[in-house]
Amino acid sequence: MVKCSHCGTEIIGDSFFCNDCGQTYCHMHQVPLNHECDIIRESMTSHQIETPDLNYDEYSQVSVTHQEQEFSPTVVRGTTGGSYTWYRQDIHVPVDAFDPGSGIKFKGILLAHKSEFLHLLIAAILIYLIGFMIFYDPALTSQGYGWAPFMLAGIYMTAFLSHEFGHRQVALHFKLQTKFRLLAFGMILTAFSLIVGLFSLLFPSFPPLPSLALPGAVVVLGLEKISNKTGLCKAAGPLVNLVYGIILYTISFLVPKDLYPLNYFFIVSAYLNFMLGAFNMIPFGILDGQNIWKWNRKVYVSLVLALGTLLISTLIIQQSASLINILYLP
């Protein structure tokens, strides 16, 4: 049975040969970045193995000293079939890393060692305020629908929080340390959105400006670069938005037409969830899509198709007066 040259596991199914380093890998490590191809090629050209009988399981560990505030990594040196030497840095997460006494310094996180409830409360209030500013319309109040902005702001807030809780609960399922945390950069974007929203309220004649509420995110410690744990944790957020949106979509058709525009606002709420889920599926930067694409492309394509189809359908309904008249008006 062929073994993966990176992780040493027996390959079940297709194996992948890398022309750059000349090694065979499983589907999880077929991408050069995932099997550290550049390091392997450097090792092959600059280091000769004197003991070719070594196998993957025989290795020595060298501890590396870092500042107390950072994680304590261990550099693991080993061989695969005696052909080259590879180096991999394993991060060991201390117990209770979020505790103030752990000595861990979290970069880019505000109030890092405060309670998770406080972080969630601040994030929820900020998102709700931005949502209210986005959906506030004097015309709704004049027509007797002053409750609508409060409802839509609440859905906007729960769409964000449910997305993050999806990540959090899957991480807890895998017994990983995880908490919701306010992010410094995200708070800057959120503060800008608050200013934009306030400007729109004070000067309604100006065209609406884009807003982005991203005060924080769930921080998970101990995830590997690409693995089932990473993929499932990342996919949980968009999946929760998909399910939440489908529920709201269904409710919009079940609410009696006599209660219009309540039924219509449910379709708007569904749209918000599909939009948030689809946005996070963009395979770029820190968004969920990048890790999901590397982990399982079938899952990625399935989520994108489902979210994209429902997003477009809800958008078409909102933009079509005839469809609104048929589906929602009494």
XYZ file of C-alpha atoms in Angstrom, residues 4-290:
287
model
C 1.643 9.651 1.744
C 5.140 11.133 1.836
C 3.961 13.969 4.085
C 1.690 12.437 6.716
C 2.737 8.792 6.391
C -0.812 7.438 6.189
C -1.755 4.708 3.747
C -3.414 6.164 0.657
C -6.876 4.805 -0.031
C -7.986 5.744 -3.518
C -6.060 8.022 -5.842
C -2.509 9.078 -5.049
C -0.912 12.256 -6.358
C 2.649 12.530 -7.626
C 4.388 15.909 -7.344
C 6.694 16.609 -10.281
C 8.567 19.286 -8.330
C 9.775 17.198 -5.386
C 9.207 13.730 -6.847
C 7.091 12.423 -3.964
C 3.643 10.838 -3.710
C 0.870 12.320 -1.564
C -2.699 11.748 -0.447
C -5.509 14.058 -1.562
C -5.119 16.175 1.592
C -1.498 17.022 0.753
C -1.474 16.994 -3.048
C -1.146 20.783 -3.263
C 2.528 21.908 -3.040
C 1.672 24.367 -0.274
C 0.127 21.637 1.863
C 3.124 19.305 1.668
C 5.676 22.133 1.982
C 7.167 21.418 -1.405
C 9.689 24.256 -1.317
C 11.159 23.040 1.988
C 11.365 19.497 0.673
C 13.229 20.565 -2.461
C 15.683 22.607 -0.400
C 16.270 19.630 1.887
C 16.855 17.305 -1.051
C 19.537 19.552 -2.516
C 21.279 20.690 0.671
C 21.057 17.726 3.043
C 22.193 14.131 2.634
C 20.634 11.425 4.752
C 23.279 9.232 6.361
C 20.842 6.648 7.713
C 18.609 5.574 4.832
C 16.939 2.897 6.933
C 15.055 5.469 8.993
C 11.313 5.407 8.559
C 8.647 8.037 9.059
C 8.029 7.144 12.679
C 11.643 7.633 13.731
C 12.360 11.264 14.464
C 13.948 13.549 16.974
C 12.324 16.568 18.547
C 14.079 19.858 19.147
C 12.418 22.395 21.410
C 12.549 25.995 20.268
C 12.509 28.792 22.814
C 10.013 31.574 22.188
C 8.677 34.449 24.205
C 6.391 33.417 27.021
C 3.482 35.272 25.468
C 3.462 33.106 22.361
C 2.664 29.468 21.709
C 5.467 26.998 22.351
C 6.204 25.261 19.054
C 8.235 22.121 18.528
C 10.190 21.557 15.339
C 9.903 17.935 14.307
C 12.605 16.502 12.055
C 12.024 13.221 10.277
C 12.440 11.310 7.044
C 10.202 9.627 4.530
C 11.773 6.521 3.054
C 15.282 7.927 3.518
C 14.946 10.155 0.458
C 14.921 13.566 2.092
C 14.525 15.372 5.381
C 11.411 17.376 6.157
C 10.770 19.920 8.878
C 7.394 20.666 10.344
C 6.476 22.973 13.211
C 3.745 21.688 15.506
C 1.960 24.242 17.677
C 1.157 23.068 21.194
C -1.760 25.010 22.636
C -1.588 25.350 26.426
C -4.558 24.397 28.549
C -6.902 27.352 29.203
C -5.117 29.512 26.631
C -7.823 32.177 26.934
C -7.226 32.498 30.675
C -5.296 35.643 31.728
C -2.801 33.477 33.586
C -1.882 31.447 30.500
C 0.679 34.023 29.371
C -0.629 33.894 25.801
C -0.660 37.179 23.929
C -3.370 37.337 21.265
C -2.458 39.772 18.533
C -5.240 41.727 16.864
C -7.814 40.859 19.535
C -9.386 43.435 21.821
C -10.042 42.625 25.480
C -8.506 39.223 24.826
C -8.956 37.843 28.335
C -12.395 39.274 29.096
C -15.458 37.030 29.229
C -16.937 35.685 26.024
C -20.337 37.042 27.068
C -18.961 40.592 27.086
C -17.501 40.138 23.601
C -20.791 38.735 22.296
C -22.819 41.492 23.942
C -20.705 44.266 22.413
C -20.776 42.617 18.979
C -24.539 42.044 19.116
C -25.253 45.672 20.060
C -22.999 47.048 17.319
C -24.443 44.794 14.625
C -27.991 45.585 15.706
C -27.318 49.330 15.550
C -25.806 49.068 12.080
C -28.688 46.882 10.931
C -31.213 49.397 12.223
C -29.444 52.225 10.393
C -29.394 50.200 7.177
C -33.091 49.323 7.231
C -34.520 52.480 8.749
C -36.847 54.243 6.338
C -39.157 57.125 7.334
C -41.649 55.880 4.743
C -42.139 52.673 6.728
C -42.962 54.642 9.860
C -45.423 56.865 8.015
C -47.206 53.763 6.701
C -47.494 52.243 10.157
C -44.619 49.779 9.778
C -42.230 51.356 12.255
C -41.534 47.922 13.713
C -39.929 46.685 10.471
C -36.413 48.156 10.980
C -36.276 46.622 14.458
C -37.256 43.213 13.080
C -34.792 43.306 10.185
C -31.988 44.561 12.428
C -32.661 41.631 14.750
C -32.479 39.147 11.869
C -29.303 40.848 10.642
C -27.760 40.413 14.088
C -28.833 36.783 14.502
C -27.571 35.906 11.007
C -24.082 37.035 11.996
C -24.129 35.461 15.454
C -25.564 32.147 14.245
C -22.823 31.987 11.606
C -20.156 32.404 14.279
C -21.859 29.975 16.649
C -21.786 27.393 13.875
C -17.991 27.611 13.854
C -17.895 27.588 17.637
C -20.069 24.536 18.225
C -18.240 22.360 15.708
C -14.921 23.357 17.276
C -16.274 22.408 20.698
C -17.414 19.090 19.239
C -13.776 18.392 18.346
C -12.758 19.478 21.876
C -10.832 22.494 20.615
C -10.416 25.682 22.602
C -12.621 28.341 21.068
C -14.261 31.627 21.993
C -15.853 34.569 20.251
C -13.512 37.553 20.304
C -13.647 41.180 19.176
C -11.089 41.864 16.451
C -9.189 45.142 16.249
C -9.427 45.444 12.466
C -13.056 44.336 12.488
C -13.924 46.958 15.079
C -12.372 49.633 12.868
C -14.585 48.529 9.966
C -17.600 48.423 12.263
C -16.887 51.910 13.624
C -16.659 53.194 10.053
C -19.989 51.527 9.252
C -21.579 53.207 12.274
C -20.376 56.585 11.042
C -21.688 55.827 7.547
C -25.042 54.736 8.957
C -25.349 57.835 11.105
C -24.487 59.999 8.091
C -27.234 58.298 6.075
C -29.773 58.992 8.828
C -28.817 62.655 9.097
C -28.620 63.222 5.343
C -31.196 60.904 3.733
C -30.951 62.731 0.406
C -27.476 61.301 -0.188
C -27.247 57.865 -1.838
C -26.700 55.042 0.675
C -23.099 54.127 1.366
C -21.898 50.523 1.817
C -21.602 49.212 5.374
C -19.759 46.199 6.735
C -20.357 44.945 10.263
C -17.566 42.628 11.349
C -16.774 43.407 14.994
C -15.430 39.977 15.833
C -15.184 36.299 15.031
C -14.831 32.917 16.673
C -11.182 32.163 17.438
C -10.312 28.455 17.331
C -6.977 27.251 18.704
C -5.254 24.092 17.537
C -6.617 23.806 14.004
C -4.290 22.354 11.386
C -3.824 23.958 7.987
C -6.044 21.567 6.056
C -7.895 18.728 7.763
C -11.386 17.419 8.372
C -11.560 19.435 11.577
C -10.594 22.629 9.791
C -12.939 21.983 6.883
C -15.937 21.141 9.042
C -15.345 24.089 11.375
C -15.152 26.467 8.427
C -18.124 24.971 6.570
C -20.361 25.163 9.645
C -20.805 28.948 9.398
C -22.143 29.154 5.817
C -24.153 25.975 6.385
C -25.932 27.539 9.372
C -26.778 30.596 7.252
C -28.106 28.298 4.532
C -30.398 26.438 6.940
C -31.475 29.628 8.731
C -32.257 31.273 5.400
C -34.292 28.302 4.162
C -36.374 28.393 7.357
C -37.095 32.109 6.906
C -37.781 31.581 3.194
C -40.363 28.928 4.049
C -41.980 31.085 6.735
C -42.451 33.891 4.199
C -44.871 31.662 2.276
C -46.638 30.361 5.389
C -47.477 33.757 6.882
C -51.012 34.760 5.809
C -51.131 37.419 3.103
C -53.388 39.501 5.329
C -50.316 40.176 7.476
C -48.409 41.841 4.639
C -45.676 43.194 4.780
C -44.622 40.804 7.564
C -44.450 37.927 5.083
C -42.381 40.052 2.702
C -39.903 40.987 5.422
C -39.262 37.298 6.024
C -38.040 36.954 2.427
C -35.744 39.927 3.031
C -34.462 38.202 6.169
C -33.788 35.013 4.213
C -31.875 37.066 1.652
C -29.640 38.479 4.402
C -28.642 34.976 5.489
C -27.961 33.748 1.966
C -25.912 36.871 1.273
C -23.797 36.423 4.413
C -23.221 32.745 3.691
C -22.352 33.356 0.036
C -19.980 36.197 0.918
C -18.050 33.937 3.282
C -17.689 31.326 0.544
C -15.396 33.617 -1.456
C -12.072 31.701 -1.532
C -9.949 34.615 -0.409
C -8.105 35.753 2.704
C -9.609 34.853 6.056
C -13.022 34.018 4.611
C -14.317 30.473 5.066
C -14.300 29.693 1.358
C -10.527 29.404 1.021
